[in-house]
C-alpha cells in the first residue's frame, strides 16, 4: 500500500458489505480509548461470509512505530510482516476472501501485556467468530495469540463455542519482526513449518491447500 492511490481506494472500501460488520466491531472497540489506541480496520479483500480461517496475531503496532505500512489490517500492505504472510498464503493457495485477520489484543498498546489485559481480547474474538458463519480454524501466531485463543476453551468465557462450531486452534510462529531475526536457513525452516500449519488448518476448514513444491534432485 505504498501507492497513495491504492491506499485511498482500500480506505474507500472499508464499508463494503462483506467487511462492514467486522469494521463496525472495530469501531465499537474504540469506545473509551484514545485515538492512537484504536484498533485498525480490516481491508475489503476479506469476506465475512466466505472466511474459513481466522489469522490471529498478537496486537497492532503502536502508531508512533508505524514507519511503514498503512495502519490498516491488510496482507497487501508493505509492512514486512504482512509481506511475509502474503507469501505464505500464496504458497499454500489461501485466498484473502477465505481468511479473516484479527488481533488477539486489538488495541494499540505498547509493551508486553498481562494475562488480565489479554483476557479482554477474548470477548472481541468471540464477537468476531459470531460474524463469521463458515470459520472452522484459528491460526494463533505467538504466545499472546495462543493465550487468547485458549481462553475460548474455558466454559466461563465462551461456554462450548469452539466445540459447537467445530473450530480448531492451531499454533504458529509469531508474526513479530523479533521472531524472525534468524539466519537464512532458520528462516526457511520456520516458513516451511508455518506453511504446513496453514495447510493443516485449510484441510480443517474444508479448503484444498496447494502442496509444497519439491526440489528435483540432481543426478
mmCIF file of C-alpha atoms in Angstrom:
data_model
loop_
_atom_site.group_PDB
_atom_site.id
_atom_site.type_symbol
_atom_site.label_atom_id
_atom_site.label_comp_id
_atom_site.label_asym_id
_atom_site.label_seq_id
_atom_site.Cartn_x
_atom_site.Cartn_y
_atom_site.Cartn_z
ATOM 1 C CA UNK A 1 0.000 0.000 0.000
ATOM 2 C CA UNK A 2 2.879 2.342 -0.617
ATOM 3 C CA UNK A 3 0.887 3.713 -3.570
ATOM 4 C CA UNK A 4 -1.303 6.557 -2.172
ATOM 5 C CA UNK A 5 -3.960 5.956 -4.818
ATOM 6 C CA UNK A 6 -4.226 2.262 -3.921
ATOM 7 C CA UNK A 7 -4.420 3.139 -0.235
ATOM 8 C CA UNK A 8 -7.232 5.646 -0.833
ATOM 9 C CA UNK A 9 -9.114 3.003 -2.794
ATOM 10 C CA UNK A 10 -8.681 0.488 0.051
ATOM 11 C CA UNK A 11 -9.900 3.038 2.606
ATOM 12 C CA UNK A 12 -12.940 3.845 0.444
ATOM 13 C CA UNK A 13 -13.969 0.166 0.522
ATOM 14 C CA UNK A 14 -13.989 -0.275 4.322
ATOM 15 C CA UNK A 15 -17.788 -0.026 4.460
ATOM 16 C CA UNK A 16 -18.483 -2.642 1.792
ATOM 17 C CA UNK A 17 -20.986 -5.257 2.921
ATOM 18 C CA UNK A 18 -18.529 -8.176 3.005
ATOM 19 C CA UNK A 19 -16.435 -6.456 5.705
ATOM 20 C CA UNK A 20 -18.651 -3.744 7.228
ATOM 21 C CA UNK A 21 -19.832 -5.712 10.315
ATOM 22 C CA UNK A 22 -16.202 -6.537 11.181
ATOM 23 C CA UNK A 23 -15.230 -2.882 10.903
ATOM 24 C CA UNK A 24 -18.297 -1.911 12.935
ATOM 25 C CA UNK A 25 -16.874 -4.158 15.659
ATOM 26 C CA UNK A 26 -13.541 -2.316 15.391
ATOM 27 C CA UNK A 27 -15.415 0.982 15.722
ATOM 28 C CA UNK A 28 -17.198 -0.214 18.869
ATOM 29 C CA UNK A 29 -13.843 -1.174 20.362
ATOM 30 C CA UNK A 30 -12.753 2.466 20.075
ATOM 31 C CA UNK A 31 -15.055 3.475 22.916
ATOM 32 C CA UNK A 32 -13.217 4.711 25.958
ATOM 33 C CA UNK A 33 -9.885 4.636 24.128
ATOM 34 C CA UNK A 34 -7.611 7.370 22.853
ATOM 35 C CA UNK A 35 -7.426 7.694 19.039
ATOM 36 C CA UNK A 36 -3.844 6.397 18.973
ATOM 37 C CA UNK A 37 -5.075 3.199 20.678
ATOM 38 C CA UNK A 38 -7.928 2.475 18.249
ATOM 39 C CA UNK A 39 -7.927 -0.935 16.557
ATOM 40 C CA UNK A 40 -7.150 -0.956 12.831
ATOM 41 C CA UNK A 41 -9.895 -1.613 10.313
ATOM 42 C CA UNK A 42 -9.816 -4.730 8.142
ATOM 43 C CA UNK A 43 -9.489 -4.276 4.382
ATOM 44 C CA UNK A 44 -12.246 -5.303 1.997
ATOM 45 C CA UNK A 45 -10.421 -8.144 0.245
ATOM 46 C CA UNK A 46 -11.513 -10.207 3.270
ATOM 47 C CA UNK A 47 -15.084 -11.508 3.365
ATOM 48 C CA UNK A 48 -17.052 -12.385 6.488
ATOM 49 C CA UNK A 49 -19.395 -14.760 4.632
ATOM 50 C CA UNK A 50 -16.574 -16.681 2.933
ATOM 51 C CA UNK A 51 -13.889 -16.633 5.651
ATOM 52 C CA UNK A 52 -12.910 -20.124 6.810
ATOM 53 C CA UNK A 53 -9.800 -19.311 8.868
ATOM 54 C CA UNK A 54 -9.055 -16.594 11.408
ATOM 55 C CA UNK A 55 -5.428 -15.475 11.364
ATOM 56 C CA UNK A 56 -4.865 -14.280 14.917
ATOM 57 C CA UNK A 57 -1.772 -12.167 15.511
ATOM 58 C CA UNK A 58 -0.797 -10.615 18.843
ATOM 59 C CA UNK A 59 -1.595 -6.893 18.518
ATOM 60 C CA UNK A 60 -1.354 -3.905 16.206
ATOM 61 C CA UNK A 61 1.790 -1.796 16.280
ATOM 62 C CA UNK A 62 1.532 1.437 18.312
ATOM 63 C CA UNK A 63 1.018 4.326 15.883
ATOM 64 C CA UNK A 64 4.385 6.020 16.601
ATOM 65 C CA UNK A 65 6.094 2.845 15.318
ATOM 66 C CA UNK A 66 4.176 2.775 12.054
ATOM 67 C CA UNK A 67 7.078 3.963 9.922
ATOM 68 C CA UNK A 68 5.945 1.616 7.141
ATOM 69 C CA UNK A 69 2.564 0.188 6.281
ATOM 70 C CA UNK A 70 -0.880 1.725 6.137
ATOM 71 C CA UNK A 71 -2.060 1.066 9.684
ATOM 72 C CA UNK A 72 -4.909 -0.898 8.093
ATOM 73 C CA UNK A 73 -5.238 -4.664 8.563
ATOM 74 C CA UNK A 74 -4.282 -5.921 5.112
ATOM 75 C CA UNK A 75 -1.870 -8.542 3.859
ATOM 76 C CA UNK A 76 -1.432 -6.336 0.779
ATOM 77 C CA UNK A 77 0.423 -3.856 2.996
ATOM 78 C CA UNK A 78 4.077 -3.019 2.541
ATOM 79 C CA UNK A 79 4.911 -3.912 6.143
ATOM 80 C CA UNK A 80 7.440 -6.822 6.375
ATOM 81 C CA UNK A 81 5.079 -8.956 8.484
ATOM 82 C CA UNK A 82 2.230 -8.504 6.010
ATOM 83 C CA UNK A 83 4.504 -9.280 3.087
ATOM 84 C CA UNK A 84 5.703 -12.477 4.789
ATOM 85 C CA UNK A 85 2.147 -13.634 5.487
ATOM 86 C CA UNK A 86 1.117 -12.843 1.936
ATOM 87 C CA UNK A 87 3.931 -15.056 0.652
ATOM 88 C CA UNK A 88 2.820 -17.889 2.947
ATOM 89 C CA UNK A 89 -0.781 -17.584 1.745
ATOM 90 C CA UNK A 90 0.321 -17.558 -1.894
ATOM 91 C CA UNK A 91 2.433 -20.675 -1.339
ATOM 92 C CA UNK A 92 -0.425 -22.670 0.211
ATOM 93 C CA UNK A 93 -3.141 -21.300 -2.073
ATOM 94 C CA UNK A 94 -5.093 -19.485 0.654
ATOM 95 C CA UNK A 95 -7.155 -16.668 -0.830
ATOM 96 C CA UNK A 96 -7.805 -13.437 1.075
ATOM 97 C CA UNK A 97 -11.571 -13.992 0.974
ATOM 98 C CA UNK A 98 -11.108 -17.234 2.932
ATOM 99 C CA UNK A 99 -9.102 -15.712 5.784
ATOM 100 C CA UNK A 100 -10.066 -13.084 8.348
ATOM 101 C CA UNK A 101 -7.200 -11.318 10.114
ATOM 102 C CA UNK A 102 -7.644 -10.195 13.708
ATOM 103 C CA UNK A 103 -5.542 -9.200 16.697
ATOM 104 C CA UNK A 104 -5.596 -11.197 19.918
ATOM 105 C CA UNK A 105 -5.398 -7.880 21.748
ATOM 106 C CA UNK A 106 -6.988 -5.447 19.282
ATOM 107 C CA UNK A 107 -5.931 -2.162 20.857
ATOM 108 C CA UNK A 108 -2.678 -0.336 20.133
ATOM 109 C CA UNK A 109 -0.867 -0.563 23.483
ATOM 110 C CA UNK A 110 2.909 -0.704 23.765
ATOM 111 C CA UNK A 111 4.728 -3.262 25.909
ATOM 112 C CA UNK A 112 4.067 -6.849 26.886
ATOM 113 C CA UNK A 113 0.545 -7.482 28.114
ATOM 114 C CA UNK A 114 -0.546 -9.088 31.356
ATOM 115 C CA UNK A 115 -2.962 -12.006 31.392
ATOM 116 C CA UNK A 116 -5.647 -9.621 32.669
ATOM 117 C CA UNK A 117 -5.175 -7.402 29.616
ATOM 118 C CA UNK A 118 -5.138 -10.359 27.247
ATOM 119 C CA UNK A 119 -8.342 -11.678 28.814
ATOM 120 C CA UNK A 120 -10.011 -8.521 27.475
ATOM 121 C CA UNK A 121 -9.179 -9.686 23.960
ATOM 122 C CA UNK A 122 -11.299 -12.834 24.272
ATOM 123 C CA UNK A 123 -14.669 -11.067 24.120
ATOM 124 C CA UNK A 124 -13.997 -9.242 20.810
ATOM 125 C CA UNK A 125 -12.710 -12.514 19.353
ATOM 126 C CA UNK A 126 -15.934 -14.261 20.364
ATOM 127 C CA UNK A 127 -17.904 -11.434 18.731
ATOM 128 C CA UNK A 128 -15.828 -11.797 15.575
ATOM 129 C CA UNK A 129 -16.491 -15.536 15.394
ATOM 130 C CA UNK A 130 -20.196 -14.762 15.654
ATOM 131 C CA UNK A 131 -19.883 -12.705 12.452
ATOM 132 C CA UNK A 132 -18.122 -15.496 10.531
ATOM 133 C CA UNK A 133 -20.533 -18.387 9.927
ATOM 134 C CA UNK A 134 -18.089 -20.587 7.972
ATOM 135 C CA UNK A 135 -14.961 -20.298 10.125
ATOM 136 C CA UNK A 136 -13.573 -23.677 11.170
ATOM 137 C CA UNK A 137 -9.985 -22.854 12.173
ATOM 138 C CA UNK A 138 -7.991 -20.270 14.093
ATOM 139 C CA UNK A 139 -4.255 -19.985 13.445
ATOM 140 C CA UNK A 140 -2.826 -18.271 16.520
ATOM 141 C CA UNK A 141 0.558 -16.626 15.968
ATOM 142 C CA UNK A 142 2.742 -16.348 19.058
ATOM 143 C CA UNK A 143 2.217 -16.810 22.788
ATOM 144 C CA UNK A 144 -0.242 -13.944 23.279
ATOM 145 C CA UNK A 145 -2.488 -15.143 20.467
ATOM 146 C CA UNK A 146 -2.403 -18.718 21.766
ATOM 147 C CA UNK A 147 -3.315 -17.475 25.234
ATOM 148 C CA UNK A 148 -6.360 -15.553 23.967
ATOM 149 C CA UNK A 149 -7.473 -18.360 21.653
ATOM 150 C CA UNK A 150 -7.003 -20.804 24.519
ATOM 151 C CA UNK A 151 -9.370 -18.778 26.680
ATOM 152 C CA UNK A 152 -12.149 -19.759 24.272
ATOM 153 C CA UNK A 153 -11.875 -23.330 25.560
ATOM 154 C CA UNK A 154 -12.891 -22.096 29.023
ATOM 155 C CA UNK A 155 -16.608 -22.667 29.772
ATOM 156 C CA UNK A 156 -16.789 -19.442 31.803
ATOM 157 C CA UNK A 157 -15.517 -17.406 28.832
ATOM 158 C CA UNK A 158 -17.029 -18.965 25.697
ATOM 159 C CA UNK A 159 -19.051 -21.909 27.001
ATOM 160 C CA UNK A 160 -18.887 -24.539 24.245
ATOM 161 C CA UNK A 161 -18.423 -22.172 21.288
ATOM 162 C CA UNK A 162 -15.427 -23.888 19.677
ATOM 163 C CA UNK A 163 -16.886 -27.356 20.065
ATOM 164 C CA UNK A 164 -20.321 -26.323 18.819
ATOM 165 C CA UNK A 165 -18.870 -24.636 15.748
ATOM 166 C CA UNK A 166 -16.259 -27.315 15.090
ATOM 167 C CA UNK A 167 -13.451 -24.762 15.302
ATOM 168 C CA UNK A 168 -9.885 -25.959 15.904
ATOM 169 C CA UNK A 169 -6.989 -23.791 17.108
ATOM 170 C CA UNK A 170 -3.526 -24.198 15.581
ATOM 171 C CA UNK A 171 -0.329 -22.657 16.964
ATOM 172 C CA UNK A 172 2.072 -20.832 14.653
ATOM 173 C CA UNK A 173 5.185 -18.695 14.957
ATOM 174 C CA UNK A 174 4.648 -15.066 15.902
ATOM 175 C CA UNK A 175 4.462 -12.509 13.107
ATOM 176 C CA UNK A 176 6.532 -10.058 15.173
ATOM 177 C CA UNK A 177 9.763 -8.926 13.453
ATOM 178 C CA UNK A 178 11.736 -10.013 16.535
ATOM 179 C CA UNK A 179 10.553 -13.605 15.980
ATOM 180 C CA UNK A 180 12.135 -13.532 12.536
ATOM 181 C CA UNK A 181 15.619 -12.341 13.457
ATOM 182 C CA UNK A 182 17.008 -15.584 12.082
ATOM 183 C CA UNK A 183 19.696 -16.696 9.707
ATOM 184 C CA UNK A 184 18.711 -17.770 6.210
ATOM 185 C CA UNK A 185 18.457 -21.497 6.958
ATOM 186 C CA UNK A 186 16.413 -20.984 10.134
ATOM 187 C CA UNK A 187 14.092 -18.565 8.333
ATOM 188 C CA UNK A 188 13.490 -21.057 5.533
ATOM 189 C CA UNK A 189 12.722 -23.797 8.068
ATOM 190 C CA UNK A 190 10.340 -21.552 10.032
ATOM 191 C CA UNK A 191 8.497 -20.606 6.854
ATOM 192 C CA UNK A 192 8.114 -24.274 5.863
ATOM 193 C CA UNK A 193 6.640 -25.015 9.272
ATOM 194 C CA UNK A 194 4.230 -22.083 9.016
ATOM 195 C CA UNK A 195 3.104 -23.162 5.561
ATOM 196 C CA UNK A 196 2.419 -26.652 6.892
ATOM 197 C CA UNK A 197 0.357 -25.245 9.784
ATOM 198 C CA UNK A 198 -1.789 -23.371 7.289
ATOM 199 C CA UNK A 199 -2.199 -26.425 5.095
ATOM 200 C CA UNK A 200 -3.493 -28.401 8.067
ATOM 201 C CA UNK A 201 -5.810 -25.507 9.019
ATOM 202 C CA UNK A 202 -7.096 -25.349 5.438
ATOM 203 C CA UNK A 203 -7.983 -29.043 5.487
ATOM 204 C CA UNK A 204 -9.838 -28.486 8.773
ATOM 205 C CA UNK A 205 -11.645 -25.571 7.111
ATOM 206 C CA UNK A 206 -12.551 -27.724 4.082
ATOM 207 C CA UNK A 207 -10.243 -25.896 1.720
ATOM 208 C CA UNK A 208 -7.792 -27.604 -0.603
ATOM 209 C CA UNK A 209 -4.221 -26.440 0.070
ATOM 210 C CA UNK A 210 -1.510 -26.177 -2.533
ATOM 211 C CA UNK A 211 1.179 -28.735 -1.815
ATOM 212 C CA UNK A 212 4.794 -27.841 -1.119
ATOM 213 C CA UNK A 213 6.916 -27.740 -4.221
ATOM 214 C CA UNK A 214 9.603 -30.402 -4.174
ATOM 215 C CA UNK A 215 13.026 -29.535 -5.476
ATOM 216 C CA UNK A 216 14.235 -32.043 -8.005
ATOM 217 C CA UNK A 217 17.399 -33.855 -7.036
ATOM 218 C CA UNK A 218 20.405 -33.595 -9.247
ATOM 219 C CA UNK A 219 21.520 -36.897 -10.702
#
